[in-house]
PDB file of C-alpha atoms and ligand atoms in Angstrom:
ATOM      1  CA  UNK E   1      14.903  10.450  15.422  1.00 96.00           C
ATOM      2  CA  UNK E   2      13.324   8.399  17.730  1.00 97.00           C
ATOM      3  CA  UNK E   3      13.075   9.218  21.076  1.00 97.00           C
ATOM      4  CA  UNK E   4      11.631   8.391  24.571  1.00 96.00           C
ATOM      5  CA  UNK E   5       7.894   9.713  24.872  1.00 95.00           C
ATOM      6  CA  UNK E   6       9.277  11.044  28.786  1.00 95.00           C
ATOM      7  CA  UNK E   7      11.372  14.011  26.753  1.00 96.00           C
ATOM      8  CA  UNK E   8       8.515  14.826  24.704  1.00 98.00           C
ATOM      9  CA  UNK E   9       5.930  15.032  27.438  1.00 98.00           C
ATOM     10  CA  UNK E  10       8.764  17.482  29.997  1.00 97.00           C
ATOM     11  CA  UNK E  11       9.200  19.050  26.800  1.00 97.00           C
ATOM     12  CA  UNK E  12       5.191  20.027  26.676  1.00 98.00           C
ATOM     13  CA  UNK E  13       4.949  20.270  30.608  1.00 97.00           C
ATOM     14  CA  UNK E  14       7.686  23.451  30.036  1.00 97.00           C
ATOM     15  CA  UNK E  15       6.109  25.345  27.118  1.00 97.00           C
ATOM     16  CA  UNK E  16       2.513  24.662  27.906  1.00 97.00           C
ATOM     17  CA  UNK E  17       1.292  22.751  24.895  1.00 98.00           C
ATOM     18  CA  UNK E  18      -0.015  19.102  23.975  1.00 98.00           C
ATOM     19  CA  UNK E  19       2.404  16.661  22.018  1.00 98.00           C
ATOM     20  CA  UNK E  20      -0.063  14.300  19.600  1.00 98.00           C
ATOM     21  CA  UNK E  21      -0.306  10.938  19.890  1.00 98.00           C
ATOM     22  CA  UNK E  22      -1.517   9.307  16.643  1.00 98.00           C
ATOM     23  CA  UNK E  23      -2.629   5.506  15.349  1.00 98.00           C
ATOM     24  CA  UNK E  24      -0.638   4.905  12.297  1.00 98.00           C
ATOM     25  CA  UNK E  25      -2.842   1.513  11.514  1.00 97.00           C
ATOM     26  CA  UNK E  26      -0.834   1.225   7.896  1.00 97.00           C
ATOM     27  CA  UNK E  27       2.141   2.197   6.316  1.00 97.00           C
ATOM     28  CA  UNK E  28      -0.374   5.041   4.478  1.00 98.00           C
ATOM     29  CA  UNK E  29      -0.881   6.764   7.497  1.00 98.00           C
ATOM     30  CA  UNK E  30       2.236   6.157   9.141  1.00 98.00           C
ATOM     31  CA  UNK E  31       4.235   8.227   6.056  1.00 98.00           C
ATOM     32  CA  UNK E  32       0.781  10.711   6.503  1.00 98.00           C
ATOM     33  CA  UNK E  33       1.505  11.374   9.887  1.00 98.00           C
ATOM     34  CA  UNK E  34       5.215  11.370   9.762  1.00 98.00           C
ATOM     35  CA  UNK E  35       5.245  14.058   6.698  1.00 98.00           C
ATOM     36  CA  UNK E  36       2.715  15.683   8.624  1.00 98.00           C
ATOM     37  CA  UNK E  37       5.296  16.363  11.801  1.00 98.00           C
ATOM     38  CA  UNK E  38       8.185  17.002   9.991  1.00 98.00           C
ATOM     39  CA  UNK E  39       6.701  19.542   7.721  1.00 97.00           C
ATOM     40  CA  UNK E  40       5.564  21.439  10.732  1.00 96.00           C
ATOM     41  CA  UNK E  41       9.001  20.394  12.166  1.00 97.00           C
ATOM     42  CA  UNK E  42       7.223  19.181  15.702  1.00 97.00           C
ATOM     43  CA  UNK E  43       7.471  16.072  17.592  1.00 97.00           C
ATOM     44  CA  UNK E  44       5.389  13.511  17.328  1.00 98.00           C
ATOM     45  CA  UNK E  45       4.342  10.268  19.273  1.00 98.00           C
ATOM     46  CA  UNK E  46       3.703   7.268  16.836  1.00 98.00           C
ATOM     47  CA  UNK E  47       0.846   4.824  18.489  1.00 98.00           C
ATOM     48  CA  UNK E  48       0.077   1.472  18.197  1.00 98.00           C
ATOM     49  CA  UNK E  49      -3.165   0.220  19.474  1.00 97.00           C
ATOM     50  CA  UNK E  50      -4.135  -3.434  20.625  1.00 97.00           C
ATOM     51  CA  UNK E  51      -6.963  -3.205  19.269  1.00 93.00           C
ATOM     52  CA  UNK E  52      -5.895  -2.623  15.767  1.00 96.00           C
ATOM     53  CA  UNK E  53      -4.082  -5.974  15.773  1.00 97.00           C
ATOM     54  CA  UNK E  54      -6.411  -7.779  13.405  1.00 96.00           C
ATOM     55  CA  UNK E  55      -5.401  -5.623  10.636  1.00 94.00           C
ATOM     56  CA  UNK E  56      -2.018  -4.357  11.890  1.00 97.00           C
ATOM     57  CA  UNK E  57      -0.040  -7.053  13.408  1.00 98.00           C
ATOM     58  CA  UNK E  58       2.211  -5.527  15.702  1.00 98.00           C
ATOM     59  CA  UNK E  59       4.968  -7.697  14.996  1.00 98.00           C
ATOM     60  CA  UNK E  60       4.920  -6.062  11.571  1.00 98.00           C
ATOM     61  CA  UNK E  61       3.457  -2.421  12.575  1.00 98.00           C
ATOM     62  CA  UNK E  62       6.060  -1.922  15.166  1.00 98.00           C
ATOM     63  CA  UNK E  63       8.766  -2.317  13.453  1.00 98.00           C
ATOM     64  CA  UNK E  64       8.018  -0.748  10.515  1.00 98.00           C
ATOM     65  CA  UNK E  65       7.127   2.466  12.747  1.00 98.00           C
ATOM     66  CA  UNK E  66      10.507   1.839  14.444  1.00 98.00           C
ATOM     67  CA  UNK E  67      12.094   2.828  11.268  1.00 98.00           C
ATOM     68  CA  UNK E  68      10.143   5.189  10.812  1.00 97.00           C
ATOM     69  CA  UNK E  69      10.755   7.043  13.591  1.00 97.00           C
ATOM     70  CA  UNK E  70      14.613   6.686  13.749  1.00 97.00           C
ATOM     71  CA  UNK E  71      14.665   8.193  10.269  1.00 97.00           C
ATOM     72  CA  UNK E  72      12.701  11.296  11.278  1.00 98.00           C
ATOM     73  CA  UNK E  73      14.201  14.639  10.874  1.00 98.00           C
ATOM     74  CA  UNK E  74      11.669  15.476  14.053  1.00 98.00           C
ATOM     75  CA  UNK E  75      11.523  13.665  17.171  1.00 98.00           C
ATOM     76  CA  UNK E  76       9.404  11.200  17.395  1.00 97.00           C
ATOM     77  CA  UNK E  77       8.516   7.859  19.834  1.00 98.00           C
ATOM     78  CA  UNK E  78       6.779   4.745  19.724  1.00 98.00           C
ATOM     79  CA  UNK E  79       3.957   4.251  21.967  1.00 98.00           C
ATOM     80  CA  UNK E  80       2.217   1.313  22.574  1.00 98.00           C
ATOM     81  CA  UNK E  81      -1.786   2.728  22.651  1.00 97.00           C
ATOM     82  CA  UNK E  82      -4.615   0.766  25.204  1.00 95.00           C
ATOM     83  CA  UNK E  83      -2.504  -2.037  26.135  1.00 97.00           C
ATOM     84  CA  UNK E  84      -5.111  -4.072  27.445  1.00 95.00           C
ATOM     85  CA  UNK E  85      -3.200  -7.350  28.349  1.00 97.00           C
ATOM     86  CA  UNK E  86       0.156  -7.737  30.024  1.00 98.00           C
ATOM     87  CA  UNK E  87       1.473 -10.414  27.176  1.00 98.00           C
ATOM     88  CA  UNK E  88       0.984  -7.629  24.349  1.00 98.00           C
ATOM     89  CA  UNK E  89       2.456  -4.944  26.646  1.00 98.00           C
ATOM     90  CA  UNK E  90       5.800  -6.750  26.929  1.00 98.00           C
ATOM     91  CA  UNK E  91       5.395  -7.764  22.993  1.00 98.00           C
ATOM     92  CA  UNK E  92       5.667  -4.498  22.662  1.00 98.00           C
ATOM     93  CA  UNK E  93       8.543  -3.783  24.493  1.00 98.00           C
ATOM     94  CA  UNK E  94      10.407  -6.477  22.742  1.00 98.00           C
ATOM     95  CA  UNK E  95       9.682  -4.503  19.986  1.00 98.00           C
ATOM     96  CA  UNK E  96      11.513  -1.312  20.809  1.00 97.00           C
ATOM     97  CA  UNK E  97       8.153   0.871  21.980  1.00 98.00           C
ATOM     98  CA  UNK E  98       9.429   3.840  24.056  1.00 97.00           C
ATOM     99  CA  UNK E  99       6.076   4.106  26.113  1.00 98.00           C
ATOM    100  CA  UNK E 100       3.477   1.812  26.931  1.00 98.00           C
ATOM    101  CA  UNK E 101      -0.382   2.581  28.498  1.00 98.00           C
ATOM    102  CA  UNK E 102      -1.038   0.300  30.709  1.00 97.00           C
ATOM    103  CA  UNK E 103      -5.104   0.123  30.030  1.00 95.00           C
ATOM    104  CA  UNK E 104      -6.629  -1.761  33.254  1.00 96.00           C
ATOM    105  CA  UNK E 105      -9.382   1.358  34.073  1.00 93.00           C
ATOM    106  CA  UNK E 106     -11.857  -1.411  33.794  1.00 90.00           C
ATOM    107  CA  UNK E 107     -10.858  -3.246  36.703  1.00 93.00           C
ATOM    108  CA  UNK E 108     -12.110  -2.546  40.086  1.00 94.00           C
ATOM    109  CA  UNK E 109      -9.468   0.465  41.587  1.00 96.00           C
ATOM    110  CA  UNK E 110      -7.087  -1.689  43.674  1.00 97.00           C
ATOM    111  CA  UNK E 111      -6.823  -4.215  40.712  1.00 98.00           C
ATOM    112  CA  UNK E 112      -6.106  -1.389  38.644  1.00 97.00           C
ATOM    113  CA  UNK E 113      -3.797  -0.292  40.523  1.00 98.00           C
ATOM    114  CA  UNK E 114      -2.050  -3.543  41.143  1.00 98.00           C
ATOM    115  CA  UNK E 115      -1.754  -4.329  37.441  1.00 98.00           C
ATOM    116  CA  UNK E 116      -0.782  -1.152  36.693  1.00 98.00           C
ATOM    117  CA  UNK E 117       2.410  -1.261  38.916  1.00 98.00           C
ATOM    118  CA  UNK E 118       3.732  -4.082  37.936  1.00 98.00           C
ATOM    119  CA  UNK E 119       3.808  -3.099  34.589  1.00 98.00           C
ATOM    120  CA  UNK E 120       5.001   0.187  35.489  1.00 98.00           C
ATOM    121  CA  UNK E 121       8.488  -1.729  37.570  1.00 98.00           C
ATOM    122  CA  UNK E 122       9.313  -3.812  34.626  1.00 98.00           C
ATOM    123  CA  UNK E 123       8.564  -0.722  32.390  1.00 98.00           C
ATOM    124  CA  UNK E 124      11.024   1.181  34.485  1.00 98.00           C
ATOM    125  CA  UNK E 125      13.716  -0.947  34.416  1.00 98.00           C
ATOM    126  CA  UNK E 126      14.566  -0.556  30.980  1.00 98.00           C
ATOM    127  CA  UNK E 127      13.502   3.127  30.472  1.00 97.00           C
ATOM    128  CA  UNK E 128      10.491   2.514  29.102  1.00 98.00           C
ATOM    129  CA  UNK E 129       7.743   5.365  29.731  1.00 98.00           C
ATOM    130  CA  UNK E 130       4.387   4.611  31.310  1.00 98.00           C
ATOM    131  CA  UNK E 131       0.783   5.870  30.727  1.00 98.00           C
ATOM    132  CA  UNK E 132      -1.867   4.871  33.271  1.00 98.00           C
ATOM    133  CA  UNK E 133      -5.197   5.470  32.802  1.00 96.00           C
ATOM    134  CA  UNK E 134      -7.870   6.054  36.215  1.00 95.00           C
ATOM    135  CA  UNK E 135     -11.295   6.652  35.331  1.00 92.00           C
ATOM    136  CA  UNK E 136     -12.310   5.472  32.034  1.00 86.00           C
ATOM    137  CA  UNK E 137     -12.809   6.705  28.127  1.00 79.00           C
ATOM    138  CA  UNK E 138     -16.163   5.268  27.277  1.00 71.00           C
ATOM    139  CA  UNK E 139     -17.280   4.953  23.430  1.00 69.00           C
ATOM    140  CA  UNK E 140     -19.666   7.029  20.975  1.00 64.00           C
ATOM    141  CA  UNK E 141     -19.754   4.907  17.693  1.00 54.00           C
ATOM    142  CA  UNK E 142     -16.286   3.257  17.435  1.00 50.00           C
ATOM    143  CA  UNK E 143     -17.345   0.405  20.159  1.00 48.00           C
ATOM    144  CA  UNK E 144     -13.677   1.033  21.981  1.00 54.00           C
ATOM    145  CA  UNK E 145     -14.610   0.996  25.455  1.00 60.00           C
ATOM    146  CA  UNK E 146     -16.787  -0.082  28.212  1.00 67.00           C
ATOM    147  CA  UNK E 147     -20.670   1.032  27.078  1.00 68.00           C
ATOM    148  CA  UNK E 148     -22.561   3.177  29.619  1.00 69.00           C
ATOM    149  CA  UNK E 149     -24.256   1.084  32.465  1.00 72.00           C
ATOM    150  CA  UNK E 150     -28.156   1.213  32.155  1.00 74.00           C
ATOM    151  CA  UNK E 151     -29.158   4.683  33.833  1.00 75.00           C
ATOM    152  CA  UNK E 152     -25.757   6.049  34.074  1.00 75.00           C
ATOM    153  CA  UNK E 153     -24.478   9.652  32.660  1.00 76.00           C
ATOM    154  CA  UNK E 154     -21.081  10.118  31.316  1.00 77.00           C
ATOM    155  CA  UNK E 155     -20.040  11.559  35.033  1.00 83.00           C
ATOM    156  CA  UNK E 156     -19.811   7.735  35.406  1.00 82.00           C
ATOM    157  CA  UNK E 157     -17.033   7.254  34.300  1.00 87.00           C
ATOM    158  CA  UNK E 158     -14.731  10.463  34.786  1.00 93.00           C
ATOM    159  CA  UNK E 159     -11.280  10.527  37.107  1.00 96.00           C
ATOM    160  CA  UNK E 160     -11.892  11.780  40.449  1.00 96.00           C
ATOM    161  CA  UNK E 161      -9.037  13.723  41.389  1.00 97.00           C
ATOM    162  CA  UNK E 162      -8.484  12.484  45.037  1.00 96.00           C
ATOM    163  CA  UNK E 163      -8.370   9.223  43.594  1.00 97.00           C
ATOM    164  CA  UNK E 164      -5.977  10.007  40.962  1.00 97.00           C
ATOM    165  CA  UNK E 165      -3.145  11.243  42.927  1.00 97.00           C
ATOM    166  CA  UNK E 166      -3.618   8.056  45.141  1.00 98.00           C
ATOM    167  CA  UNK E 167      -3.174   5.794  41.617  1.00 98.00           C
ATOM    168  CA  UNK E 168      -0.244   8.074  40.170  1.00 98.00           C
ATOM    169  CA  UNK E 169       1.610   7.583  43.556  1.00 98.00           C
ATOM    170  CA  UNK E 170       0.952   3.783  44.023  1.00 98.00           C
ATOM    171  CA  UNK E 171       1.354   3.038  40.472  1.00 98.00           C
ATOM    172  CA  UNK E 172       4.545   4.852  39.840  1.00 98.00           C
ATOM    173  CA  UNK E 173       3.194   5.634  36.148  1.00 98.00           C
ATOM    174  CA  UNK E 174       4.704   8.181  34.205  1.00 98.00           C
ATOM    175  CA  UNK E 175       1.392  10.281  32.481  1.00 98.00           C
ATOM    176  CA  UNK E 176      -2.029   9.938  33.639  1.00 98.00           C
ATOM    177  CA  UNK E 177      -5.127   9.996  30.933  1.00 97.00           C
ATOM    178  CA  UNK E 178      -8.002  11.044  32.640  1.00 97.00           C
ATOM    179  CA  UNK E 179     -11.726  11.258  31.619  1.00 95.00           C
ATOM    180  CA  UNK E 180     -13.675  14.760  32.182  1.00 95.00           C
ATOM    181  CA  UNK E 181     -16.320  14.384  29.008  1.00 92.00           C
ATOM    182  CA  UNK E 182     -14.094  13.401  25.398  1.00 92.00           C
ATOM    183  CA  UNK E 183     -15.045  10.337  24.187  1.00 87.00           C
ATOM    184  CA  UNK E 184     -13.532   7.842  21.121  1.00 87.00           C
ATOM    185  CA  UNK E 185     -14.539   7.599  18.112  1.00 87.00           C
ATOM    186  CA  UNK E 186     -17.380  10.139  16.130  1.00 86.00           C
ATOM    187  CA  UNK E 187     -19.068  12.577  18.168  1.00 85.00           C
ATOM    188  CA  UNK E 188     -22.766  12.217  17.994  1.00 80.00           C
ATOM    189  CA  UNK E 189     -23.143  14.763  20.255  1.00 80.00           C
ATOM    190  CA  UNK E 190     -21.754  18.329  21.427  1.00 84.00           C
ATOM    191  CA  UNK E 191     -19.390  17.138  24.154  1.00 87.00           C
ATOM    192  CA  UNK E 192     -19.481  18.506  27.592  1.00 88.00           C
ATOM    193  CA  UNK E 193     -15.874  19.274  29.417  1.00 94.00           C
ATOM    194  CA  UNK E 194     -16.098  19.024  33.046  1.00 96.00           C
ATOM    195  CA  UNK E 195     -13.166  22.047  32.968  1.00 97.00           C
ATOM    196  CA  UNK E 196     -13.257  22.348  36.610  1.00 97.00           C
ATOM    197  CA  UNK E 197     -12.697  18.669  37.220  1.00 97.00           C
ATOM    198  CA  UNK E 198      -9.503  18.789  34.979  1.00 98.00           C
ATOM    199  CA  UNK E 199      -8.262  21.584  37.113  1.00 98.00           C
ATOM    200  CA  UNK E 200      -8.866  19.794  40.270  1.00 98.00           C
ATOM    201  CA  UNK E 201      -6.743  16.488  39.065  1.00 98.00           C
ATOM    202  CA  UNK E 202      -4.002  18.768  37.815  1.00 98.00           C
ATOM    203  CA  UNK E 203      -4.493  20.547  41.273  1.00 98.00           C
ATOM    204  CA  UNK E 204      -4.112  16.983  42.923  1.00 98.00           C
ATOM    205  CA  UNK E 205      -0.985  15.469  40.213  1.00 98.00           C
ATOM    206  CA  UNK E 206       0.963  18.951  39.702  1.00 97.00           C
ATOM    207  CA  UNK E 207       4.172  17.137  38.177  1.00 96.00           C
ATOM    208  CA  UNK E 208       2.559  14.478  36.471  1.00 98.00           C
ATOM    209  CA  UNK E 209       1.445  15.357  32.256  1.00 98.00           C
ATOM    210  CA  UNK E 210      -2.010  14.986  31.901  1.00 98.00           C
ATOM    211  CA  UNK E 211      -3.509  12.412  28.503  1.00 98.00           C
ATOM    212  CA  UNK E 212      -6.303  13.133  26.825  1.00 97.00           C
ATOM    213  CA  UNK E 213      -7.901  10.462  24.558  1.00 96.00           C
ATOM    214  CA  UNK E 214     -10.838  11.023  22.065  1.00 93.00           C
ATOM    215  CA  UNK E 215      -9.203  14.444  20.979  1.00 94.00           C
ATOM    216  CA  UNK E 216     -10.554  14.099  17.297  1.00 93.00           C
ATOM    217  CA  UNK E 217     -13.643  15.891  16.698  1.00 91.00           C
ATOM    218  CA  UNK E 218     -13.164  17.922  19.871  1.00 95.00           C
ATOM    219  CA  UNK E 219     -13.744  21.701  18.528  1.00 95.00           C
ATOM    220  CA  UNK E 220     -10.586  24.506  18.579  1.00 97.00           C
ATOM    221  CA  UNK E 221     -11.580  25.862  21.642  1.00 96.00           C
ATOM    222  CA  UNK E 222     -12.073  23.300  23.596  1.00 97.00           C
ATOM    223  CA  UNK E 223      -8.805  21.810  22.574  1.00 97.00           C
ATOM    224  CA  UNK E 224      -6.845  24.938  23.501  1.00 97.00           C
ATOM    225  CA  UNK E 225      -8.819  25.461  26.735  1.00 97.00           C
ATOM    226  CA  UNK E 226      -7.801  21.341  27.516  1.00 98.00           C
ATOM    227  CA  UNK E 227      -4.193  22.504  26.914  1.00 98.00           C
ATOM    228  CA  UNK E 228      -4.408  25.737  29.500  1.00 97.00           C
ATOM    229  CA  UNK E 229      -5.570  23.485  31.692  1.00 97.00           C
ATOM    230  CA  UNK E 230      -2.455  20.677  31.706  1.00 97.00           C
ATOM    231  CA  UNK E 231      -3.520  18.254  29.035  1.00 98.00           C
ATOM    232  CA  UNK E 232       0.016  17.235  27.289  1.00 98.00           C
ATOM    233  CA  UNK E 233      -0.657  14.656  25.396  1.00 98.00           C
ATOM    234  CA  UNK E 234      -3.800  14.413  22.748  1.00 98.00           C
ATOM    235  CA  UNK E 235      -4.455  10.917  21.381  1.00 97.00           C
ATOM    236  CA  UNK E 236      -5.714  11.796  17.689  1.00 98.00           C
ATOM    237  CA  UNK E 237      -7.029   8.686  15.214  1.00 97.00           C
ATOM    238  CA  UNK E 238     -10.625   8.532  14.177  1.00 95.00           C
ATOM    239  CA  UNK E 239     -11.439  11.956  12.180  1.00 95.00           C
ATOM    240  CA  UNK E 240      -8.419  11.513  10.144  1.00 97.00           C
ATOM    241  CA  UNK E 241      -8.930   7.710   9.581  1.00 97.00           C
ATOM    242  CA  UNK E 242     -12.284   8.853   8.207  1.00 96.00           C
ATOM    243  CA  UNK E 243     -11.710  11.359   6.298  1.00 95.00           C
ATOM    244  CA  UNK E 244     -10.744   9.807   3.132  1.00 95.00           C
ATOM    245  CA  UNK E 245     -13.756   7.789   3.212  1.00 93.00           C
ATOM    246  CA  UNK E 246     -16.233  10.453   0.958  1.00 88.00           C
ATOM    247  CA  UNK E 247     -14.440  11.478  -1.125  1.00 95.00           C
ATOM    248  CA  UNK E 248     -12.667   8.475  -2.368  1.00 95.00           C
ATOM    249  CA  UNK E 249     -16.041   7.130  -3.713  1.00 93.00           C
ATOM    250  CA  UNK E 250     -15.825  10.886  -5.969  1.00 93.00           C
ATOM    251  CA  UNK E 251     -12.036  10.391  -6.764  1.00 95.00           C
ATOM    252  CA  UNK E 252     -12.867   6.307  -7.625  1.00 93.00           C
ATOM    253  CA  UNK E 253     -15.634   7.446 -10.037  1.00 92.00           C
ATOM    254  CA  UNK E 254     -14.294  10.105 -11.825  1.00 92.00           C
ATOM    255  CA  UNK E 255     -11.208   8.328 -12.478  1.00 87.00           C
ATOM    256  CA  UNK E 256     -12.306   7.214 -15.569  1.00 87.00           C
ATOM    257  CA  UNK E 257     -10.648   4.119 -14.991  1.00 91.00           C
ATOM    258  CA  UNK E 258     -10.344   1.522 -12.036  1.00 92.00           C
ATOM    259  CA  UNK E 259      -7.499   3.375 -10.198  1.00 95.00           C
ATOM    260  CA  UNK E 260      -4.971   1.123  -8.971  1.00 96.00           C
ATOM    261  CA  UNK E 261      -4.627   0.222  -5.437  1.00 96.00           C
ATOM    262  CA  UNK E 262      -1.358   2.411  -4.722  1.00 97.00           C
ATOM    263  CA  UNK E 263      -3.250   5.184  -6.367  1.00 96.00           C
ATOM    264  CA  UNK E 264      -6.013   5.272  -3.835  1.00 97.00           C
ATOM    265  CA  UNK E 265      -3.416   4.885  -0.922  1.00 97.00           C
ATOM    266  CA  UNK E 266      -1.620   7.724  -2.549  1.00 97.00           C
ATOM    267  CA  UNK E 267      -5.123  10.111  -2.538  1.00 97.00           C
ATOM    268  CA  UNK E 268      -5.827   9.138   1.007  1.00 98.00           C
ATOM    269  CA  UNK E 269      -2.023   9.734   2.038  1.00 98.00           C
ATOM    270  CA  UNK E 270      -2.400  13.740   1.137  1.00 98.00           C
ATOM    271  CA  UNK E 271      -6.136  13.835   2.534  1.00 98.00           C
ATOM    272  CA  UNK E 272      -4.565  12.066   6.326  1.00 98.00           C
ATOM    273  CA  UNK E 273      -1.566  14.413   6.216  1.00 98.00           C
ATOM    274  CA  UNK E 274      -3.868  17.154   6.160  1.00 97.00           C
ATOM    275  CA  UNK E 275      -5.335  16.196   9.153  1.00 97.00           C
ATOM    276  CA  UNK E 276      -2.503  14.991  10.675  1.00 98.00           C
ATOM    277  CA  UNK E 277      -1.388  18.711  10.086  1.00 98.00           C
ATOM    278  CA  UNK E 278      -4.445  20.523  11.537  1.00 97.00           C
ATOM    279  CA  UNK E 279      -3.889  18.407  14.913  1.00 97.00           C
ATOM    280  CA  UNK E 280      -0.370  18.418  15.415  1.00 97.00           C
ATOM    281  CA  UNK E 281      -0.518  22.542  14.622  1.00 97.00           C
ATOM    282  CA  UNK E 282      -3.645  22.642  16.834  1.00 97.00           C
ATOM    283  CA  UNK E 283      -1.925  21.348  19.817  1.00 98.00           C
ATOM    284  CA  UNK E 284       0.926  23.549  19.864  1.00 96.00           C
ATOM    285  CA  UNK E 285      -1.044  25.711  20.810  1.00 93.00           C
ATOM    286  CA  UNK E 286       0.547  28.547  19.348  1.00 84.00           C
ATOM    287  CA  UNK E 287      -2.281  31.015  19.329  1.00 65.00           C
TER     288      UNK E 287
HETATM  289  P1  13P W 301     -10.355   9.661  18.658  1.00 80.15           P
HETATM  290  O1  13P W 301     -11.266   8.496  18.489  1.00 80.15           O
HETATM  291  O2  13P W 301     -11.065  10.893  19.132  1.00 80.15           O
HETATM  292  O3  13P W 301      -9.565   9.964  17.431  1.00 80.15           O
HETATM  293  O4  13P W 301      -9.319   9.300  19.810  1.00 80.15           O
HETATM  294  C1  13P W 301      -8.360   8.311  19.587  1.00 80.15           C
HETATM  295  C2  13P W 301      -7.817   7.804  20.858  1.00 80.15           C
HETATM  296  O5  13P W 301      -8.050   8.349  21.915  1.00 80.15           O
HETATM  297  C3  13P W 301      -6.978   6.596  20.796  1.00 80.15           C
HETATM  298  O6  13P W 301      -6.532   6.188  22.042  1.00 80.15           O
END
């Protein structure tokens, strides 16, 4: 059934786990994801990212995943992923998305802030969740984000919690993503959590649920300790969007014949679910 993203995330804030927001960027992975969740019988937040427009329109993505959703023997909702402009944001909610992020981190801090609200009233006014984002997610080999300035660390870039209650409060927004050391895309290094960082911005937001994006690739243990510490959302795409990639050139070759197109989507269905699977179990953080 489809659902407002707000329930979900209360949901999480009570019971001290991390609901998983995933790109569905075809109707493969959308049915991967979905089977996923309702296997495990869990809730699940369907994204849609700007940035995947080239290949999935919205205007066809989002309703499709609309359906979806309200079909669902689990709850699920329909979140609009690094809404970078204000047009596409309200596309979106023309569309029927339950939650919107409102992705303006790489504006100066007032700007932010600005554009950020005003998204957040009209959000508001029709129920529609909000995600802000202070402090930024920069990119390892996806090319989603801002690239490190010349000379800079990753510190750069991470929320600084005095500042972050000031932007939840002025904003309005409903869930804060913050940056303490994940990063999109493939890991080419071991990353570093600045733990005590997240605990000071949960310290300084208390009743405000806590995103964390790059969470693919991230090991067990750091995801759990993430968790403990107030993340309650996980944004979840690149590791399972991958994963099919190896071993389809094996399952194309042995095939014997060319295997039809449907065929391969079929293959790379089962392989996404099982990642789907691993994340949305991981973040339940059951023990
Ligand atoms: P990954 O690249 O780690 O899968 O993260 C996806 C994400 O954060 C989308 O917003």
């Amino acid at each position: 059934m489809l659902v407002n993203s707000k329930v979900l995330l209360e949901d999480a804030m009570k019971h001290n786990y991390a609901v998983a927001g995933i790109n569905t960027t075809s109707l493969t992975m959308l049915r991967a994801v979905l089977k996923a969740a309702e296997e495990e019988g869990t809730p699940v937040i369907l994204s849609h990212a700007q940035l995947h427009e080239p290949y999935a329109p919205i205007e066809l993505m989002g309703p499709l995943m609309k359906a979806a959703a309200e079909k669902s023997t689990v709850p699920c909702s329909l979140h609009l992923d690094h809404g970078t402009t204000e047009a596409y944001i309200y596309k979106a909610l023309s569309l029927g998305f339950t939650s919107v992020m409102a992705d303006f981190a790489r504006f100066s801090f007032e700007e932010n802030v600005e554009r950020t609200k005003k998204v957040a009233d009209v959000c508001h006014e029709i129920h529609v969740t909000v995600e802000g984002e202070y402090g930024e997610m920069p990119s390892n080999v996806t090319g989603q984000g801002r690239a490190l300035p010349e000379g800079e660390s990753l510190e750069f870039f991470f929320t600084k919690p005095d500042k972050a209650a000031r932007y939840v409060e002025q904003t309005g927004v409903d869930s804060l993503v913050v940056s303490f050391g994940s990063v999109h895309g493939i890991y080419i290094e071991e990353p570093k959590m600045d733990y005590e960082r997240l605990g000071a911005i949960r310290e300084a937001v208390p009743n405000t649920p806590l995103v964390m994006h790059g969470g693919s690739g991230l090991n067990e243990e750091d995801t759990r300790t993430c968790i403990d510490g107030g993340i309650r959302k996980i944004n979840y795409y690149t590791y399972m969007a991958c994963e099919p990639s190896k071993k389809l050139v094996q399952f194309i070759s042995s095939s014997g014949k060319p295997p039809y197109f449907h065929e391969i989507c079929e293959y790379s269905r089962e392989l996404m679910k099982e990642k789907a699977r691993y994340a949305i179990k991981l973040f339940q953080n059951r023990g």
